[in-house]
mmCIF file of C-alpha atoms in Angstrom:
data_model
loop_
_atom_site.group_PDB
_atom_site.id
_atom_site.type_symbol
_atom_site.label_atom_id
_atom_site.label_comp_id
_atom_site.label_asym_id
_atom_site.label_seq_id
_atom_site.Cartn_x
_atom_site.Cartn_y
_atom_site.Cartn_z
ATOM 1 C CA MET A 362 -133.643 -193.003 -3.871
ATOM 2 C CA VAL A 363 -131.407 -190.674 -1.841
ATOM 3 C CA PRO A 364 -128.420 -189.408 -3.879
ATOM 4 C CA ALA A 365 -124.896 -190.213 -2.639
ATOM 5 C CA GLY A 366 -123.782 -187.701 -0.025
ATOM 6 C CA TYR A 367 -127.325 -186.888 1.083
ATOM 7 C CA TYR A 368 -128.337 -187.937 4.573
ATOM 8 C CA LYS A 369 -129.912 -186.775 7.821
ATOM 9 C CA LYS A 370 -128.823 -187.732 11.307
ATOM 10 C CA TYR A 371 -130.352 -186.660 14.621
ATOM 11 C CA VAL A 372 -128.541 -186.612 17.968
ATOM 12 C CA ILE A 373 -130.350 -186.051 21.269
ATOM 13 C CA LEU A 374 -128.760 -183.426 23.527
ATOM 14 C CA GLU A 375 -128.865 -184.170 27.261
ATOM 15 C CA GLU A 376 -127.873 -182.325 30.419
ATOM 16 C CA LEU A 377 -124.375 -183.000 31.796
ATOM 17 C CA ASP A 378 -123.400 -180.217 34.227
ATOM 18 C CA PRO A 379 -126.449 -179.070 36.218
ATOM 19 C CA GLY A 380 -127.493 -175.500 36.948
ATOM 20 C CA PHE A 381 -128.035 -174.213 33.410
ATOM 21 C CA GLY A 382 -131.681 -175.139 33.013
ATOM 22 C CA ILE A 383 -134.794 -173.081 33.691
ATOM 23 C CA GLN A 384 -137.967 -174.817 34.879
ATOM 24 C CA GLY A 385 -136.224 -178.164 34.556
ATOM 25 C CA ALA A 386 -133.233 -179.593 32.734
ATOM 26 C CA PRO A 387 -132.496 -178.180 29.272
ATOM 27 C CA GLU A 388 -133.320 -180.440 26.353
ATOM 28 C CA GLY A 389 -132.878 -180.416 22.617
ATOM 29 C CA PHE A 390 -131.409 -182.089 19.580
ATOM 30 C CA ALA A 391 -128.806 -181.640 16.860
ATOM 31 C CA ARG A 392 -129.341 -182.455 13.212
ATOM 32 C CA PHE A 393 -126.687 -183.207 10.608
ATOM 33 C CA GLU A 394 -127.764 -182.811 6.988
ATOM 34 C CA GLY A 395 -125.329 -183.882 4.290
ATOM 35 C CA ASN A 396 -125.432 -182.836 0.652
ATOM 36 C CA ARG A 397 -123.035 -182.683 -2.278
ATOM 37 C CA ASN A 398 -121.357 -179.538 -0.912
ATOM 38 C CA GLY A 399 -120.915 -180.393 2.746
ATOM 39 C CA ILE A 400 -122.748 -180.739 6.054
ATOM 40 C CA THR A 401 -125.241 -178.449 7.751
ATOM 41 C CA LEU A 402 -125.323 -178.646 11.547
ATOM 42 C CA SER A 403 -128.505 -177.350 13.207
ATOM 43 C CA LEU A 404 -129.364 -177.254 16.922
ATOM 44 C CA GLN A 405 -132.625 -176.546 18.703
ATOM 45 C CA ILE A 406 -132.625 -176.291 22.502
ATOM 46 C CA ARG A 407 -135.179 -175.185 25.066
ATOM 47 C CA ARG A 408 -135.131 -174.334 28.779
ATOM 48 C CA LEU A 409 -131.498 -173.151 28.613
ATOM 49 C CA ARG A 410 -130.455 -170.277 30.849
ATOM 50 C CA GLU A 411 -128.979 -167.203 29.174
ATOM 51 C CA GLY A 412 -125.368 -166.735 30.276
ATOM 52 C CA THR A 413 -123.217 -163.653 30.734
ATOM 53 C CA ALA A 414 -121.087 -164.988 27.865
ATOM 54 C CA PRO A 415 -122.325 -166.936 24.824
ATOM 55 C CA TYR A 416 -122.297 -170.717 24.804
ATOM 56 C CA THR A 417 -119.938 -172.420 22.359
ATOM 57 C CA VAL A 418 -120.954 -175.311 20.106
ATOM 58 C CA ILE A 419 -118.067 -177.791 19.958
ATOM 59 C CA LEU A 420 -117.600 -180.931 17.882
ATOM 60 C CA ILE A 421 -115.286 -183.646 19.193
ATOM 61 C CA TYR A 422 -114.038 -186.091 16.574
ATOM 62 C CA GLU A 423 -111.440 -188.807 16.087
ATOM 63 C CA LYS A 424 -108.538 -188.427 13.686
ATOM 64 C CA ASN A 425 -105.699 -190.932 13.404
ATOM 65 C CA ASN A 426 -106.399 -192.319 16.891
ATOM 66 C CA GLU A 427 -106.286 -188.816 18.371
ATOM 67 C CA ILE A 428 -108.968 -186.369 19.464
ATOM 68 C CA GLY A 429 -109.838 -183.370 17.310
ATOM 69 C CA VAL A 430 -111.753 -180.295 18.479
ATOM 70 C CA LEU A 431 -113.806 -177.969 16.274
ATOM 71 C CA ARG A 432 -115.400 -174.911 17.858
ATOM 72 C CA ALA A 433 -118.221 -174.495 15.379
ATOM 73 C CA GLY A 434 -119.556 -171.172 16.686
ATOM 74 C CA ASN A 435 -121.692 -169.500 19.337
ATOM 75 C CA LEU A 436 -125.181 -170.605 20.315
ATOM 76 C CA ASP A 437 -127.789 -167.844 20.299
ATOM 77 C CA VAL A 438 -130.083 -168.063 23.341
ATOM 78 C CA SER A 439 -133.199 -165.953 23.774
ATOM 79 C CA HIS A 440 -136.206 -166.521 26.029
ATOM 80 C CA MET A 441 -134.814 -169.910 27.140
ATOM 81 C CA ASN A 442 -134.499 -171.159 23.539
ATOM 82 C CA GLY A 443 -131.225 -171.832 21.755
ATOM 83 C CA ILE A 444 -130.832 -171.922 17.979
ATOM 84 C CA PHE A 445 -127.715 -172.691 15.953
ATOM 85 C CA ARG A 446 -127.009 -173.364 12.280
ATOM 86 C CA ARG A 447 -123.726 -173.664 10.418
ATOM 87 C CA ASN A 448 -122.628 -175.043 7.062
ATOM 88 C CA LEU A 449 -119.388 -177.031 6.895
ATOM 89 C CA ASP A 450 -118.072 -177.591 3.385
ATOM 90 C CA TYR A 451 -116.250 -180.818 2.591
ATOM 91 C CA GLU A 452 -112.988 -179.052 1.769
ATOM 92 C CA ALA A 453 -112.882 -177.515 5.251
ATOM 93 C CA ILE A 454 -113.813 -180.838 6.829
ATOM 94 C CA ARG A 455 -111.028 -182.666 4.977
ATOM 95 C CA SER A 456 -108.480 -180.009 5.952
ATOM 96 C CA LEU A 457 -109.276 -180.718 9.617
ATOM 97 C CA GLY A 458 -108.972 -184.453 9.156
ATOM 98 C CA MET A 459 -112.588 -184.825 10.257
ATOM 99 C CA ALA A 460 -114.992 -187.354 8.773
ATOM 100 C CA PRO A 461 -118.721 -187.132 9.616
ATOM 101 C CA GLU A 462 -118.803 -190.742 10.803
ATOM 102 C CA ASN A 463 -115.957 -190.047 13.262
ATOM 103 C CA ILE A 464 -117.726 -187.284 15.200
ATOM 104 C CA ARG A 465 -118.006 -188.520 18.804
ATOM 105 C CA TYR A 466 -119.680 -185.690 20.722
ATOM 106 C CA ILE A 467 -121.570 -182.449 20.248
ATOM 107 C CA LEU A 468 -121.019 -180.144 23.223
ATOM 108 C CA ILE A 469 -122.704 -176.994 24.459
ATOM 109 C CA ALA A 470 -119.967 -175.331 26.501
ATOM 110 C CA ALA A 471 -119.701 -172.379 28.861
ATOM 111 C CA GLU A 472 -115.993 -171.602 28.646
ATOM 112 C CA HIS A 473 -113.937 -169.544 31.063
ATOM 113 C CA ARG A 474 -110.198 -168.984 31.281
ATOM 114 C CA ASP A 475 -109.462 -171.838 33.661
ATOM 115 C CA ARG A 476 -112.774 -173.703 33.821
ATOM 116 C CA ILE A 477 -115.261 -175.178 31.407
ATOM 117 C CA PHE A 478 -118.848 -176.211 32.070
ATOM 118 C CA LEU A 479 -120.789 -178.491 29.756
ATOM 119 C CA PRO A 480 -124.513 -177.836 30.217
ATOM 120 C CA MET A 481 -125.426 -180.264 27.420
ATOM 121 C CA ILE A 482 -123.807 -183.013 25.382
ATOM 122 C CA GLY A 483 -124.862 -185.188 22.481
ATOM 123 C CA ILE A 484 -123.259 -188.615 22.128
ATOM 124 C CA CYS A 485 -122.831 -189.729 18.536
ATOM 125 C CA GLY A 486 -122.948 -193.357 17.523
ATOM 126 C CA LYS A 487 -120.026 -195.472 18.637
ATOM 127 C CA ALA A 488 -118.820 -193.072 21.358
ATOM 128 C CA GLY A 489 -121.136 -194.972 23.715
ATOM 129 C CA ALA A 490 -120.624 -192.908 26.871
ATOM 130 C CA TRP A 491 -119.229 -189.568 27.960
ATOM 131 C CA ASP A 492 -115.443 -189.459 28.419
ATOM 132 C CA GLU A 493 -114.621 -186.974 31.197
ATOM 133 C CA SER A 494 -111.017 -186.607 30.008
ATOM 134 C CA ILE A 495 -112.401 -184.599 27.054
ATOM 135 C CA ARG A 496 -113.023 -181.704 29.455
ATOM 136 C CA GLN A 497 -109.299 -181.519 30.210
ATOM 137 C CA ARG A 498 -108.521 -181.664 26.502
ATOM 138 C CA LEU A 499 -110.763 -178.634 25.958
ATOM 139 C CA LEU A 500 -108.806 -176.748 28.607
ATOM 140 C CA ARG A 501 -105.625 -177.764 26.775
ATOM 141 C CA LYS A 502 -104.608 -179.758 29.831
ATOM 142 C CA GLU A 503 -103.652 -183.126 28.479
ATOM 143 C CA PRO A 504 -104.397 -185.990 30.883
ATOM 144 C CA VAL A 505 -101.276 -187.441 32.459
ATOM 145 C CA ARG A 506 -100.107 -190.441 30.475
ATOM 146 C CA VAL A 507 -99.024 -193.353 32.641
ATOM 147 C CA GLU A 508 -97.293 -196.138 30.770
ATOM 148 C CA LYS A 509 -98.284 -199.750 31.289
ATOM 149 C CA HIS A 510 -95.384 -200.631 33.572
ATOM 150 C CA GLU A 511 -96.169 -197.591 35.730
ATOM 151 C CA LYS A 512 -99.877 -198.412 35.985
ATOM 152 C CA GLU A 513 -98.986 -201.621 37.763
ATOM 153 C CA PHE A 514 -98.067 -199.559 40.820
ATOM 154 C CA LEU A 515 -101.595 -198.200 41.228
ATOM 155 C CA LEU A 516 -103.955 -199.977 43.572
ATOM 156 C CA ASN A 517 -105.430 -203.075 41.967
ATOM 157 C CA GLY A 518 -106.382 -206.578 42.946
ATOM 158 C CA GLU A 519 -102.860 -207.962 42.538
ATOM 159 C CA SER A 520 -100.427 -205.174 43.374
ATOM 160 C CA GLU A 521 -99.250 -203.821 46.709
ATOM 161 C CA LYS A 522 -96.973 -201.143 45.247
ATOM 162 C CA SER A 523 -97.408 -197.394 44.956
ATOM 163 C CA ALA A 524 -98.283 -195.031 42.125
ATOM 164 C CA VAL A 525 -95.655 -193.566 39.844
ATOM 165 C CA GLU A 526 -96.349 -190.349 38.028
ATOM 166 C CA ALA A 527 -94.042 -187.598 36.866
ATOM 167 C CA PRO A 528 -95.216 -184.138 37.969
ATOM 168 C CA VAL A 529 -96.741 -182.128 35.133
ATOM 169 C CA ARG A 530 -96.375 -178.382 34.883
ATOM 170 C CA ASP A 531 -99.464 -176.612 33.619
ATOM 171 C CA PRO A 532 -98.766 -173.050 32.419
ATOM 172 C CA ASP A 533 -102.335 -172.009 33.317
ATOM 173 C CA TYR A 534 -102.138 -173.510 36.809
ATOM 174 C CA ASP A 535 -101.241 -170.825 39.351
ATOM 175 C CA GLY A 536 -101.499 -170.300 43.097
ATOM 176 C CA LYS A 537 -105.097 -169.120 43.159
ATOM 177 C CA ASN A 538 -106.225 -172.340 41.451
ATOM 178 C CA LYS A 539 -104.162 -174.654 43.637
ATOM 179 C CA ILE A 540 -105.958 -177.431 45.483
ATOM 180 C CA ASP A 541 -105.954 -176.942 49.254
ATOM 181 C CA ALA A 542 -104.798 -180.477 50.062
ATOM 182 C CA LEU A 543 -104.413 -179.921 53.810
ATOM 183 C CA SER A 544 -107.923 -178.526 54.108
ATOM 184 C CA LEU A 545 -109.270 -181.390 51.991
ATOM 185 C CA GLU A 546 -107.771 -184.015 54.304
ATOM 186 C CA ARG A 547 -109.018 -182.202 57.399
ATOM 187 C CA LYS A 548 -112.564 -181.768 56.082
ATOM 188 C CA LEU A 549 -112.817 -185.407 54.993
ATOM 189 C CA LYS A 550 -111.683 -186.525 58.450
ATOM 190 C CA GLU A 551 -114.092 -184.188 60.243
ATOM 191 C CA THR A 552 -117.111 -184.969 58.055
ATOM 192 C CA PHE A 553 -117.027 -188.665 57.190
ATOM 193 C CA GLU A 554 -116.500 -191.992 58.925
ATOM 194 C CA LYS A 555 -113.120 -193.605 58.410
ATOM 195 C CA THR A 556 -113.319 -197.036 56.782
ATOM 196 C CA GLU A 557 -111.172 -199.837 55.374
ATOM 197 C CA PRO A 558 -112.968 -201.187 52.302
ATOM 198 C CA PHE A 559 -110.320 -203.676 51.156
ATOM 199 C CA LEU A 560 -109.177 -206.963 52.664
ATOM 200 C CA ASN A 561 -105.492 -205.997 52.671
ATOM 201 C CA PRO A 562 -105.144 -202.599 54.399
ATOM 202 C CA ARG A 563 -102.499 -200.289 52.944
ATOM 203 C CA HIS A 564 -100.536 -197.820 55.062
ATOM 204 C CA ASP A 565 -100.369 -195.364 52.140
ATOM 205 C CA TYR A 566 -104.180 -195.061 51.782
ATOM 206 C CA VAL A 567 -106.712 -193.425 54.115
ATOM 207 C CA TRP A 568 -110.354 -194.123 53.226
ATOM 208 C CA TYR A 569 -113.665 -192.542 54.223
ATOM 209 C CA LYS A 570 -117.205 -193.797 53.715
ATOM 210 C CA ILE A 571 -119.279 -191.241 51.789
ATOM 211 C CA ASN A 572 -123.043 -191.330 52.255
ATOM 212 C CA ASP A 573 -123.814 -187.695 51.441
ATOM 213 C CA LEU A 574 -122.774 -186.634 47.942
ATOM 214 C CA ALA A 575 -123.748 -182.999 48.522
ATOM 215 C CA LYS A 576 -121.349 -182.719 51.476
ATOM 216 C CA LEU A 577 -118.514 -184.267 49.483
ATOM 217 C CA SER A 578 -119.210 -181.998 46.520
ATOM 218 C CA ASN A 579 -119.169 -178.920 48.768
ATOM 219 C CA ILE A 580 -115.876 -179.994 50.351
ATOM 220 C CA LEU A 581 -114.233 -180.540 46.969
ATOM 221 C CA PHE A 582 -115.476 -177.198 45.678
ATOM 222 C CA ALA A 583 -114.255 -175.386 48.812
ATOM 223 C CA CYS A 584 -110.818 -176.959 48.340
ATOM 224 C CA ASN A 585 -110.716 -175.934 44.652
ATOM 225 C CA MET A 586 -111.307 -179.385 43.167
ATOM 226 C CA LYS A 587 -113.651 -179.358 40.179
ATOM 227 C CA ILE A 588 -115.257 -182.796 39.804
ATOM 228 C CA PRO A 589 -118.859 -182.700 38.477
ATOM 229 C CA LEU A 590 -120.166 -185.437 40.784
ATOM 230 C CA PHE A 591 -123.860 -184.730 40.297
ATOM 231 C CA ALA A 592 -123.426 -184.676 36.517
ATOM 232 C CA ASN A 593 -122.240 -188.286 36.361
ATOM 233 C CA PRO A 594 -125.208 -190.689 36.417
ATOM 234 C CA LYS A 595 -123.044 -193.733 37.205
ATOM 235 C CA ILE A 596 -121.832 -192.108 40.416
ATOM 236 C CA LEU A 597 -125.431 -191.385 41.380
ATOM 237 C CA VAL A 598 -126.511 -194.947 40.541
ATOM 238 C CA GLY A 599 -123.667 -196.408 42.615
ATOM 239 C CA LEU A 600 -124.589 -194.237 45.598
ATOM 240 C CA PHE A 601 -128.307 -194.961 45.297
ATOM 241 C CA LYS A 602 -127.917 -198.715 44.821
ATOM 242 C CA TYR A 603 -125.197 -199.410 47.399
ATOM 243 C CA ARG A 604 -125.827 -196.481 49.782
ATOM 244 C CA HIS A 605 -122.246 -195.232 49.788
ATOM 245 C CA LEU A 606 -119.133 -194.184 47.906
ATOM 246 C CA ILE A 607 -115.566 -194.218 49.191
ATOM 247 C CA ALA A 608 -113.070 -191.382 49.018
ATOM 248 C CA GLY A 609 -109.605 -191.007 50.392
ATOM 249 C CA ILE A 610 -106.037 -189.819 50.168
ATOM 250 C CA TYR A 611 -103.208 -191.846 48.662
ATOM 251 C CA ARG A 612 -99.639 -190.892 49.612
ATOM 252 C CA SER A 613 -97.075 -192.357 47.269
ATOM 253 C CA ASP A 614 -93.956 -193.652 49.024
ATOM 254 C CA ARG A 615 -92.258 -193.848 45.656
ATOM 255 C CA ASN A 616 -92.568 -190.320 44.305
ATOM 256 C CA ARG A 617 -93.717 -188.406 47.424
ATOM 257 C CA MET A 618 -96.861 -187.204 45.677
ATOM 258 C CA ASN A 619 -100.400 -187.223 47.064
ATOM 259 C CA TYR A 620 -103.638 -188.123 45.302
ATOM 260 C CA PHE A 621 -107.337 -187.808 45.984
ATOM 261 C CA VAL A 622 -109.069 -191.109 45.187
ATOM 262 C CA LEU A 623 -112.795 -191.569 44.579
ATOM 263 C CA GLY A 624 -114.332 -195.056 44.581
ATOM 264 C CA ILE A 625 -117.698 -195.811 42.965
ATOM 265 C CA PRO A 626 -119.276 -199.169 43.911
ATOM 266 C CA ALA A 627 -120.526 -201.412 41.124
ATOM 267 C CA LYS A 628 -121.853 -204.907 40.586
ATOM 268 C CA ASP A 629 -118.794 -205.991 38.594
ATOM 269 C CA ASP A 630 -116.213 -204.691 36.131
ATOM 270 C CA ALA A 631 -118.714 -205.088 33.290
ATOM 271 C CA ASP A 632 -120.848 -202.436 34.978
ATOM 272 C CA GLY A 633 -120.047 -199.249 33.027
ATOM 273 C CA LYS A 634 -117.071 -197.133 34.034
ATOM 274 C CA PRO A 635 -118.071 -193.789 35.577
ATOM 275 C CA PHE A 636 -114.996 -192.157 34.024
ATOM 276 C CA GLU A 637 -113.997 -193.736 30.726
ATOM 277 C CA LYS A 638 -110.256 -194.508 30.336
ATOM 278 C CA ILE A 639 -109.240 -192.906 33.635
ATOM 279 C CA CYS A 640 -110.506 -195.350 36.242
ATOM 280 C CA ARG A 641 -109.486 -198.833 37.318
ATOM 281 C CA TRP A 642 -111.383 -201.741 38.851
ATOM 282 C CA VAL A 643 -110.606 -203.163 42.307
ATOM 283 C CA GLY A 644 -112.592 -206.164 43.491
ATOM 284 C CA VAL A 645 -113.860 -206.634 47.058
ATOM 285 C CA SER A 646 -116.087 -209.062 48.928
ATOM 286 C CA ASN A 647 -118.569 -207.494 51.338
ATOM 287 C CA PRO A 648 -121.977 -209.151 51.872
ATOM 288 C CA GLU A 649 -123.244 -205.943 53.491
ATOM 289 C CA TYR A 650 -123.719 -204.438 50.027
ATOM 290 C CA GLY A 651 -125.540 -207.250 48.240
ATOM 291 C CA ASP A 652 -124.287 -207.977 44.727
ATOM 292 C CA MET A 653 -121.563 -205.302 44.794
ATOM 293 C CA SER A 654 -118.190 -206.877 43.977
ATOM 294 C CA GLY A 655 -115.839 -203.908 43.760
ATOM 295 C CA TYR A 656 -115.136 -200.244 43.116
ATOM 296 C CA TRP A 657 -114.177 -198.148 40.127
ATOM 297 C CA LEU A 658 -111.332 -195.925 41.374
ATOM 298 C CA VAL A 659 -110.288 -192.604 39.865
ATOM 299 C CA TYR A 660 -107.087 -190.819 40.958
ATOM 300 C CA ILE A 661 -106.517 -187.053 40.939
ATOM 301 C CA ASN A 662 -103.084 -185.564 41.524
ATOM 302 C CA LEU A 663 -103.347 -183.024 44.354
ATOM 303 C CA ALA A 664 -100.313 -181.125 43.052
ATOM 304 C CA ASN A 665 -101.886 -180.132 39.741
ATOM 305 C CA GLY A 666 -105.524 -181.266 39.751
ATOM 306 C CA GLU A 667 -105.034 -183.663 36.831
ATOM 307 C CA PHE A 668 -106.742 -187.027 36.474
ATOM 308 C CA VAL A 669 -104.317 -189.947 36.279
ATOM 309 C CA SER A 670 -105.090 -191.946 33.145
#
């Protein structure tokens, strides 16, 4: 019989942001071992590229309906292998408001001043899927909160009104990081075919049909927009299955702000969200794309680069 407080739990680590593997995608696992004194977290990873700065092991957990972040330490990488081990005593865990059963993600992060890459993540239990808004939380850029009555102005199946969002000032957001909105619009127009995916055209939206994800990714990167398109499997599945995505510019008549909008086709709104909590479903009817019945839309404010939640 295992004594109270003793347990072992394994979590598979998988690639999220590409480009950090050698001879294939990195792979590995994390192991939690509980005893009467606390928890031991161990990681073993292989095929991980050595960086110019050490990788950080981060635990994301829930506390009182909020997100907690614990930077557990640096991951040692040598000859493509990463090893990590740390003991967390229960007193320290309680002081953070963290319970083992409420840990949502284990992250391997490459952190920079204004950017963060996540070569690998482990999804724990009830988390279910990766939540991209966590990346902003790690950068201490809280996602914009849009109240329920304001969300009604965003494009959906029943509303014809415009988006409302108060501008957010980010102290780390300066001129060199600013999105080049004019260049983005020009490059989209020059590269992709203009389309109208919805039955009721809107004068405040301009849409383009995207059939080459690499071209879109290069355009976004050149215009200083950091969206890890290739790291999101649901975007790739939507493109592969329905042979296109949609992307466009939304100009709000209400608050004079502009947004980049990405649309990922899906069978229905039960088909998993590509960006948890920050995308909305809009239904369409187009027999050209088989069983597709709509798009998951995600909005990004071109003034500050923030996702609209």
